Amino acid sequence: MTYVLFFILVAFALLGDARIFLFVLNRLVFGSHRHEQSPWTFLIWVTPPALLALTLLFWPLHGWVDKFVTPWPVLSMVGAGWLFFAAAIGVGWIVRRLHLLLEGEPPIEGVRTQPPRVIRLRKAHIPFAWVRRLGGHNDLYDLEVTRHEIFIDDLPPQFDGYRIAFITDTHVASFVRRGFYREIHAQLDAFDPDLILLGGDFVSFNRHIKLMAEALIADLRARDGVYAILGNHDYWAGADEVKEAMGAHGVQFIINQNVTLTRDGATLPLLGIDELYRGEPDVDAAFAGVSGPTLGVSHHPDIIDLLDGRRLDLLVCGHTHGGQIRFPFFGAVVVPSRHEGRYASGFHRVGRVLMYVSRGIGAIPPLRILCRPELATFVLRRSLR
């Protein structure tokens, strides 16, 4: 019985080690560096063996190494302390996930979501549905069109029914099927947007900028235009070249500035805030002269930390890819954010801001598990009643 309890404790400790590693990975390696290659990349290789070594220091409970370790009782004490500490973190992770799964996400005031439309552009390569539900299928070409209504009490009545499409993290690449981009255009045409917003990370590599402009951007159309901000990968690939290629097809960049949308004499501000880690976000400049109901776009959801009580009735962001690879029960585990999985995807109301984080369209590497690419659509409504 003692051995059974011991091995259960070790299992929880290993789970806790995994959670600690993810904390380091999300917040340090991927979370907040301004360079294409994180200065903390070495932690990917150093952290796992260090955590494992700490956990295994308690192994003296297994008698066959007792004689080797007992000359250094301090190591045994360190190992025992770490084992219980890591096991507590592992248990806490499971408890939090159980609570979230059982209770569900709290409803977001002022939002109504319709069932999404899923367009599968290739047949499932795994024949068993239960295996696919456990993650045995690459969702790369299973486009999901999400549909949301946003209710704003003081929305000008002229904007009641205003239609917004949001595309982000396209990561256009030569290995992606052209039919995927054509389907995105087809779904946009079916939605018939008044406004298209683009959330950055259009490419991962400089050599794909021209392809991105031709395959994805060239035929984007909306009554009030197409507006964009840059993502961290765009800066690394070549910000000026990205802006030039997209601008040639009518895309307007609103980086740390705002524009005014008009409809039958009524106005609605739209602002863009620069990428949080690679760019130079200037919130004051973006909000200059803005009041009343306001729309916004920024690449990284962590921009929410800089808004300081300002009002945004809909802020759309990307960057996280929704985790891109999700696990049964645990969901998104690798999310490049100082908040980790808190803002991985979906709606979040923080103070006076309603933020929506899209899972994005693209994937680098080209793998999506339990996390479909997303084209997000929104319809503004004046009142929920």
Tab-separated table of C-alpha atoms in Angstrom:
chain	number	residue	atom	x	y	z
A	1	MET	CA	0.000	0.000	0.000
A	2	THR	CA	2.881	2.344	0.833
A	3	TYR	CA	4.378	1.767	-2.607
A	4	VAL	CA	1.043	2.459	-4.289
A	5	LEU	CA	0.670	5.760	-2.454
A	6	PHE	CA	4.261	6.615	-3.268
A	7	PHE	CA	3.831	6.040	-6.969
A	8	ILE	CA	0.566	8.020	-6.984
A	9	LEU	CA	2.456	10.871	-5.345
A	10	VAL	CA	5.211	10.608	-7.954
A	11	ALA	CA	2.603	10.672	-10.752
A	12	PHE	CA	1.080	13.868	-9.368
A	13	ALA	CA	4.571	15.321	-8.915
A	14	LEU	CA	5.446	14.621	-12.542
A	15	LEU	CA	2.219	16.331	-13.568
A	16	GLY	CA	3.216	19.250	-11.370
A	17	ASP	CA	6.632	19.300	-13.040
A	18	ALA	CA	4.876	19.538	-16.404
A	19	ARG	CA	2.785	22.453	-15.150
A	20	ILE	CA	5.883	24.272	-13.874
A	21	PHE	CA	7.627	23.692	-17.208
A	22	LEU	CA	4.649	25.145	-19.057
A	23	PHE	CA	4.751	28.191	-16.789
A	24	VAL	CA	8.397	28.750	-17.730
A	25	LEU	CA	7.730	28.045	-21.422
A	26	ASN	CA	4.728	30.364	-21.764
A	27	ARG	CA	5.895	33.290	-19.683
A	28	LEU	CA	9.637	33.356	-20.328
A	29	VAL	CA	10.490	31.513	-23.527
A	30	PHE	CA	7.452	32.594	-25.579
A	31	GLY	CA	5.796	35.214	-23.435
A	32	SER	CA	7.463	38.591	-23.584
A	33	HIS	CA	10.661	38.710	-25.630
A	34	ARG	CA	11.195	41.313	-28.336
A	35	HIS	CA	13.538	39.219	-30.476
A	36	GLU	CA	12.675	36.532	-32.987
A	37	GLN	CA	14.851	34.096	-31.066
A	38	SER	CA	14.054	34.241	-27.355
A	39	PRO	CA	17.094	34.680	-25.085
A	40	TRP	CA	15.436	32.144	-22.790
A	41	THR	CA	15.234	29.307	-25.325
A	42	PHE	CA	17.827	27.324	-23.378
A	43	LEU	CA	15.232	26.864	-20.618
A	44	ILE	CA	13.356	24.454	-22.899
A	45	TRP	CA	16.245	22.022	-22.504
A	46	VAL	CA	17.400	22.891	-18.997
A	47	THR	CA	14.099	23.006	-17.096
A	48	PRO	CA	12.723	19.451	-17.671
A	49	PRO	CA	15.811	17.524	-16.452
A	50	ALA	CA	16.184	19.923	-13.514
A	51	LEU	CA	12.570	19.343	-12.451
A	52	LEU	CA	12.893	15.598	-12.927
A	53	ALA	CA	16.093	15.482	-10.896
A	54	LEU	CA	14.435	17.354	-8.033
A	55	THR	CA	11.500	14.961	-8.074
A	56	LEU	CA	13.650	11.823	-8.152
A	57	LEU	CA	15.682	12.938	-5.143
A	58	PHE	CA	12.892	11.433	-3.058
A	59	TRP	CA	13.455	8.034	-4.603
A	60	PRO	CA	15.202	6.721	-1.394
A	61	LEU	CA	11.789	5.475	-0.306
A	62	HIS	CA	12.676	2.784	-2.782
A	63	GLY	CA	15.118	0.822	-0.644
A	64	TRP	CA	17.522	-0.144	-3.408
A	65	VAL	CA	19.139	3.327	-3.469
A	66	ASP	CA	18.905	3.954	0.249
A	67	LYS	CA	22.564	3.267	0.926
A	68	PHE	CA	23.661	5.579	-1.871
A	69	VAL	CA	21.640	8.595	-0.719
A	70	THR	CA	21.686	8.392	3.058
A	71	PRO	CA	25.219	9.850	3.315
A	72	TRP	CA	23.629	13.069	2.013
A	73	PRO	CA	20.401	13.385	4.035
A	74	VAL	CA	19.982	17.002	2.920
A	75	LEU	CA	19.357	15.779	-0.634
A	76	SER	CA	16.672	13.432	0.648
A	77	MET	CA	15.010	16.316	2.484
A	78	VAL	CA	15.150	18.524	-0.602
A	79	GLY	CA	13.725	15.707	-2.696
A	80	ALA	CA	10.932	15.043	-0.194
A	81	GLY	CA	10.011	18.719	-0.073
A	82	TRP	CA	10.013	19.043	-3.825
A	83	LEU	CA	7.964	15.895	-4.313
A	84	PHE	CA	5.175	17.160	-2.076
A	85	PHE	CA	5.402	20.663	-3.581
A	86	ALA	CA	5.235	19.419	-7.184
A	87	ALA	CA	2.489	16.921	-6.325
A	88	ALA	CA	0.422	19.731	-4.807
A	89	ILE	CA	0.785	21.741	-8.020
A	90	GLY	CA	-0.246	18.702	-10.074
A	91	VAL	CA	-3.311	18.088	-7.921
A	92	GLY	CA	-4.198	21.778	-8.038
A	93	TRP	CA	-4.038	21.749	-11.835
A	94	ILE	CA	-6.439	18.815	-12.007
A	95	VAL	CA	-8.819	20.385	-9.502
A	96	ARG	CA	-8.900	23.689	-11.410
A	97	ARG	CA	-9.593	21.916	-14.684
A	98	LEU	CA	-12.352	19.821	-13.109
A	99	HIS	CA	-13.953	22.929	-11.655
A	100	LEU	CA	-13.814	24.710	-15.017
A	101	LEU	CA	-15.208	21.725	-16.915
A	102	LEU	CA	-18.004	21.127	-14.429
A	103	GLU	CA	-18.962	24.758	-13.906
A	104	GLY	CA	-18.230	25.962	-17.426
A	105	GLU	CA	-17.191	29.456	-18.406
A	106	PRO	CA	-19.325	32.179	-16.797
A	107	PRO	CA	-21.644	33.907	-19.277
A	108	ILE	CA	-20.348	37.116	-20.806
A	109	GLU	CA	-22.769	40.012	-20.511
A	110	GLY	CA	-23.746	41.628	-23.776
A	111	VAL	CA	-22.810	38.684	-26.000
A	112	ARG	CA	-24.857	36.112	-27.838
A	113	THR	CA	-23.087	33.356	-29.764
A	114	GLN	CA	-24.667	31.219	-32.448
A	115	PRO	CA	-23.496	27.686	-33.287
A	116	PRO	CA	-20.432	27.870	-35.548
A	117	ARG	CA	-20.280	26.677	-39.130
A	118	VAL	CA	-17.500	24.148	-39.814
A	119	ILE	CA	-16.203	23.633	-43.342
A	120	ARG	CA	-14.052	20.520	-43.638
A	121	LEU	CA	-11.798	20.882	-46.653
A	122	ARG	CA	-10.381	17.377	-46.479
A	123	LYS	CA	-11.617	14.036	-45.266
A	124	ALA	CA	-10.699	12.870	-41.785
A	125	HIS	CA	-7.578	10.739	-41.993
A	126	ILE	CA	-8.521	8.894	-38.795
A	127	PRO	CA	-11.539	6.596	-39.292
A	128	PHE	CA	-12.720	6.426	-35.672
A	129	ALA	CA	-14.671	9.411	-34.327
A	130	TRP	CA	-13.721	8.707	-30.706
A	131	VAL	CA	-10.035	8.825	-31.659
A	132	ARG	CA	-10.578	12.152	-33.430
A	133	ARG	CA	-12.301	13.524	-30.318
A	134	LEU	CA	-9.185	12.621	-28.325
A	135	GLY	CA	-6.977	14.572	-30.720
A	136	GLY	CA	-6.200	11.992	-33.379
A	137	HIS	CA	-6.840	14.385	-36.263
A	138	ASN	CA	-5.092	17.433	-37.682
A	139	ASP	CA	-7.692	20.249	-37.775
A	140	LEU	CA	-5.531	22.349	-40.112
A	141	TYR	CA	-8.148	22.453	-42.891
A	142	ASP	CA	-11.312	22.322	-40.779
A	143	LEU	CA	-12.273	25.991	-41.006
A	144	GLU	CA	-14.680	27.152	-38.300
A	145	VAL	CA	-16.752	30.283	-38.862
A	146	THR	CA	-17.788	31.560	-35.436
A	147	ARG	CA	-20.857	33.816	-35.213
A	148	HIS	CA	-21.426	36.363	-32.461
A	149	GLU	CA	-23.746	39.250	-31.678
A	150	ILE	CA	-22.432	42.145	-29.575
A	151	PHE	CA	-25.021	44.236	-27.707
A	152	ILE	CA	-24.117	47.859	-26.952
A	153	ASP	CA	-26.771	49.945	-25.214
A	154	ASP	CA	-25.670	53.313	-26.600
A	155	LEU	CA	-24.711	52.080	-30.053
A	156	PRO	CA	-25.954	54.576	-32.647
A	157	PRO	CA	-29.068	53.042	-34.206
A	158	GLN	CA	-27.540	53.469	-37.663
A	159	PHE	CA	-24.952	50.818	-36.699
A	160	ASP	CA	-27.510	48.291	-35.486
A	161	GLY	CA	-26.781	45.179	-37.573
A	162	TYR	CA	-23.248	46.300	-38.483
A	163	ARG	CA	-21.230	43.281	-39.662
A	164	ILE	CA	-17.545	42.756	-38.808
A	165	ALA	CA	-15.259	39.940	-39.923
A	166	PHE	CA	-11.958	39.295	-38.140
A	167	ILE	CA	-9.023	37.355	-39.570
A	168	THR	CA	-5.741	36.955	-37.744
A	169	ASP	CA	-2.548	34.894	-37.598
A	170	THR	CA	-2.839	33.752	-41.187
A	171	HIS	CA	0.839	32.725	-41.427
A	172	VAL	CA	0.440	32.360	-45.181
A	173	ALA	CA	2.915	29.805	-46.536
A	174	SER	CA	3.583	28.011	-49.791
A	175	PHE	CA	2.781	24.582	-48.339
A	176	VAL	CA	-0.826	25.535	-47.500
A	177	ARG	CA	-3.458	24.499	-50.024
A	178	ARG	CA	-4.705	27.426	-52.107
A	179	GLY	CA	-8.229	26.086	-51.739
A	180	PHE	CA	-8.036	26.958	-48.043
A	181	TYR	CA	-7.599	30.648	-48.834
A	182	ARG	CA	-10.311	30.492	-51.482
A	183	GLU	CA	-12.710	29.078	-48.905
A	184	ILE	CA	-11.934	31.953	-46.544
A	185	HIS	CA	-12.884	34.368	-49.317
A	186	ALA	CA	-16.051	32.400	-50.038
A	187	GLN	CA	-17.114	32.561	-46.396
A	188	LEU	CA	-16.378	36.281	-46.248
A	189	ASP	CA	-18.490	36.858	-49.342
A	190	ALA	CA	-21.324	34.870	-47.775
A	191	PHE	CA	-21.119	36.940	-44.583
A	192	ASP	CA	-21.044	40.205	-46.591
A	193	PRO	CA	-19.136	42.288	-44.004
A	194	ASP	CA	-19.338	46.020	-43.518
A	195	LEU	CA	-15.828	45.933	-42.089
A	196	ILE	CA	-12.892	43.504	-42.180
A	197	LEU	CA	-10.254	43.627	-39.433
A	198	LEU	CA	-6.883	41.908	-39.756
A	199	GLY	CA	-5.007	41.041	-36.569
A	200	GLY	CA	-1.404	40.551	-37.689
A	201	ASP	CA	1.067	37.702	-38.141
A	202	PHE	CA	0.224	37.545	-41.816
A	203	VAL	CA	3.433	35.653	-42.641
A	204	SER	CA	6.178	33.857	-40.774
A	205	PHE	CA	8.918	34.404	-43.370
A	206	ASN	CA	9.863	37.251	-45.672
A	207	ARG	CA	9.713	35.030	-48.766
A	208	HIS	CA	5.947	34.557	-48.303
A	209	ILE	CA	4.969	38.240	-48.245
A	210	LYS	CA	4.170	38.396	-51.957
A	211	LEU	CA	2.235	35.134	-51.792
A	212	MET	CA	0.245	36.411	-48.815
A	213	ALA	CA	-0.793	39.544	-50.658
A	214	GLU	CA	-1.826	37.638	-53.777
A	215	ALA	CA	-3.467	34.559	-52.244
A	216	LEU	CA	-5.261	36.100	-49.285
A	217	ILE	CA	-5.360	39.895	-49.316
A	218	ALA	CA	-5.940	40.742	-52.983
A	219	ASP	CA	-9.693	40.148	-53.094
A	220	LEU	CA	-10.749	41.155	-49.577
A	221	ARG	CA	-13.705	43.502	-49.802
A	222	ALA	CA	-15.913	45.238	-47.235
A	223	ARG	CA	-18.193	48.261	-47.540
A	224	ASP	CA	-16.220	50.353	-45.052
A	225	GLY	CA	-12.804	48.951	-45.876
A	226	VAL	CA	-10.155	46.569	-44.575
A	227	TYR	CA	-8.089	47.702	-41.583
A	228	ALA	CA	-5.041	46.030	-40.073
A	229	ILE	CA	-2.319	46.104	-37.473
A	230	LEU	CA	0.966	44.179	-37.452
A	231	GLY	CA	1.945	41.118	-35.430
A	232	ASN	CA	5.313	40.120	-34.031
A	233	HIS	CA	6.059	37.803	-36.965
A	234	ASP	CA	5.371	40.632	-39.418
A	235	TYR	CA	8.020	42.733	-37.720
A	236	TRP	CA	10.491	39.873	-37.896
A	237	ALA	CA	9.648	39.126	-41.547
A	238	GLY	CA	9.793	42.793	-42.599
A	239	ALA	CA	7.183	45.263	-41.387
A	240	ASP	CA	7.631	47.798	-44.183
A	241	GLU	CA	7.401	45.136	-46.882
A	242	VAL	CA	4.275	43.639	-45.302
A	243	LYS	CA	2.596	47.042	-45.138
A	244	GLU	CA	3.577	47.914	-48.699
A	245	ALA	CA	2.330	44.606	-50.120
A	246	MET	CA	-0.982	44.803	-48.283
A	247	GLY	CA	-1.441	48.532	-48.855
A	248	ALA	CA	-1.202	47.928	-52.583
A	249	HIS	CA	-4.421	45.928	-52.250
A	250	GLY	CA	-6.302	48.581	-50.295
A	251	VAL	CA	-5.558	47.517	-46.704
A	252	GLN	CA	-5.287	50.478	-44.324
A	253	PHE	CA	-3.045	50.168	-41.278
A	254	ILE	CA	-4.184	51.831	-38.065
A	255	ILE	CA	-1.159	51.377	-35.812
A	256	ASN	CA	-1.519	53.527	-32.675
A	257	GLN	CA	-4.212	55.615	-34.297
A	258	ASN	CA	-7.934	55.647	-34.894
A	259	VAL	CA	-10.355	56.240	-37.724
A	260	THR	CA	-14.035	57.111	-37.742
A	261	LEU	CA	-16.582	54.840	-39.356
A	262	THR	CA	-19.686	56.612	-40.619
A	263	ARG	CA	-23.178	55.392	-41.354
A	264	ASP	CA	-26.050	57.720	-42.283
A	265	GLY	CA	-24.604	60.615	-40.300
A	266	ALA	CA	-23.662	58.523	-37.224
A	267	THR	CA	-20.067	57.760	-36.267
A	268	LEU	CA	-18.251	54.881	-34.602
A	269	PRO	CA	-14.526	55.054	-33.726
A	270	LEU	CA	-12.175	52.222	-34.681
A	271	LEU	CA	-8.676	52.147	-33.217
A	272	GLY	CA	-5.596	49.987	-33.569
A	273	ILE	CA	-2.849	49.403	-30.997
A	274	ASP	CA	0.605	48.235	-32.016
A	275	GLU	CA	1.960	44.773	-31.235
A	276	LEU	CA	2.763	44.490	-27.547
A	277	TYR	CA	6.202	42.866	-27.550
A	278	ARG	CA	7.817	43.633	-30.891
A	279	GLY	CA	6.086	46.899	-31.710
A	280	GLU	CA	5.696	50.157	-29.790
A	281	PRO	CA	2.146	50.278	-28.407
A	282	ASP	CA	0.935	53.813	-27.683
A	283	VAL	CA	-2.462	53.542	-26.051
A	284	ASP	CA	-2.846	57.286	-25.561
A	285	ALA	CA	-2.294	57.934	-29.264
A	286	ALA	CA	-4.710	55.191	-30.262
A	287	PHE	CA	-7.465	56.639	-28.035
A	288	ALA	CA	-6.830	60.301	-28.907
A	289	GLY	CA	-10.159	62.066	-29.364
A	290	VAL	CA	-12.171	58.871	-28.893
A	291	SER	CA	-15.356	58.707	-26.814
A	292	GLY	CA	-18.513	56.641	-26.630
A	293	PRO	CA	-18.893	53.194	-28.201
A	294	THR	CA	-15.555	52.125	-29.667
A	295	LEU	CA	-14.078	49.203	-31.613
A	296	GLY	CA	-10.448	48.135	-31.436
A	297	VAL	CA	-7.924	45.710	-32.839
A	298	SER	CA	-4.529	44.628	-31.512
A	299	HIS	CA	-2.407	41.560	-32.036
A	300	HIS	CA	-1.675	40.316	-28.532
A	301	PRO	CA	-4.370	39.859	-25.851
A	302	ASP	CA	-1.921	40.932	-23.138
A	303	ILE	CA	-2.532	44.474	-24.401
A	304	ILE	CA	-5.490	44.344	-22.009
A	305	ASP	CA	-3.015	45.100	-19.200
A	306	LEU	CA	-2.274	48.547	-20.671
A	307	LEU	CA	-5.801	49.843	-21.196
A	308	ASP	CA	-6.189	51.230	-17.679
A	309	GLY	CA	-9.961	51.608	-17.439
A	310	ARG	CA	-10.550	52.749	-21.013
A	311	ARG	CA	-13.674	51.657	-22.823
A	312	LEU	CA	-13.668	49.235	-25.753
A	313	ASP	CA	-16.975	47.650	-26.690
A	314	LEU	CA	-15.192	45.095	-28.852
A	315	LEU	CA	-11.439	44.537	-28.905
A	316	VAL	CA	-10.335	41.745	-31.236
A	317	CYS	CA	-6.959	40.041	-30.798
A	318	GLY	CA	-5.085	36.937	-31.921
A	319	HIS	CA	-1.505	35.719	-31.363
A	320	THR	CA	-2.327	32.691	-29.188
A	321	HIS	CA	-3.624	30.397	-31.972
A	322	GLY	CA	-5.983	29.148	-29.261
A	323	GLY	CA	-3.080	27.052	-28.053
A	324	GLN	CA	-2.945	25.378	-31.507
A	325	ILE	CA	-2.406	21.958	-29.923
A	326	ARG	CA	-4.965	21.222	-27.234
A	327	PHE	CA	-5.143	18.190	-25.009
A	328	PRO	CA	-8.207	16.310	-23.828
A	329	PHE	CA	-9.205	17.507	-20.357
A	330	PHE	CA	-6.320	20.019	-20.043
A	331	GLY	CA	-7.144	22.108	-23.107
A	332	ALA	CA	-4.609	24.685	-24.326
A	333	VAL	CA	-1.326	24.287	-22.467
A	334	VAL	CA	1.221	26.205	-24.567
A	335	VAL	CA	-0.081	29.779	-24.808
A	336	PRO	CA	2.513	32.550	-25.320
A	337	SER	CA	1.178	35.009	-22.773
A	338	ARG	CA	2.031	36.236	-19.321
A	339	HIS	CA	-1.490	35.114	-18.458
A	340	GLU	CA	-0.921	31.683	-20.035
A	341	GLY	CA	-4.252	30.018	-20.895
A	342	ARG	CA	-6.483	32.676	-19.356
A	343	TYR	CA	-6.862	34.530	-22.660
A	344	ALA	CA	-6.205	31.616	-25.013
A	345	SER	CA	-9.402	32.133	-27.007
A	346	GLY	CA	-12.960	33.427	-26.889
A	347	PHE	CA	-14.621	36.316	-25.071
A	348	HIS	CA	-13.271	37.983	-21.936
A	349	ARG	CA	-14.706	40.999	-20.164
A	350	VAL	CA	-12.103	42.951	-18.219
A	351	GLY	CA	-13.353	46.180	-16.689
A	352	ARG	CA	-14.868	48.256	-19.505
A	353	VAL	CA	-13.326	46.130	-22.249
A	354	LEU	CA	-14.958	43.254	-24.084
A	355	MET	CA	-12.103	41.325	-25.689
A	356	TYR	CA	-12.380	38.514	-28.194
A	357	VAL	CA	-9.319	36.328	-28.856
A	358	SER	CA	-9.471	34.412	-32.126
A	359	ARG	CA	-7.730	31.081	-32.669
A	360	GLY	CA	-6.481	32.457	-35.969
A	361	ILE	CA	-6.298	30.952	-39.423
A	362	GLY	CA	-2.760	29.639	-39.857
A	363	ALA	CA	-0.436	27.331	-37.998
A	364	ILE	CA	3.352	27.152	-37.769
A	365	PRO	CA	4.163	24.246	-37.712
A	366	PRO	CA	1.173	23.106	-39.864
A	367	LEU	CA	-0.531	21.192	-37.077
A	368	ARG	CA	-3.740	21.905	-35.169
A	369	ILE	CA	-5.060	19.418	-32.644
A	370	LEU	CA	-8.540	19.944	-31.135
A	371	CYS	CA	-8.190	23.577	-32.226
A	372	ARG	CA	-9.742	24.501	-35.558
A	373	PRO	CA	-8.677	27.558	-37.558
A	374	GLU	CA	-11.179	30.359	-37.060
A	375	LEU	CA	-12.841	33.071	-39.080
A	376	ALA	CA	-14.641	35.190	-36.477
A	377	THR	CA	-17.740	37.194	-37.407
A	378	PHE	CA	-19.625	39.743	-35.327
A	379	VAL	CA	-22.892	41.635	-35.690
A	380	LEU	CA	-23.390	44.763	-33.577
A	381	ARG	CA	-26.771	45.200	-31.897
A	382	ARG	CA	-28.135	48.220	-30.084
A	383	SER	CA	-29.950	46.361	-27.309
A	384	LEU	CA	-30.278	42.842	-25.949
A	385	ARG	CA	-33.981	43.461	-25.370
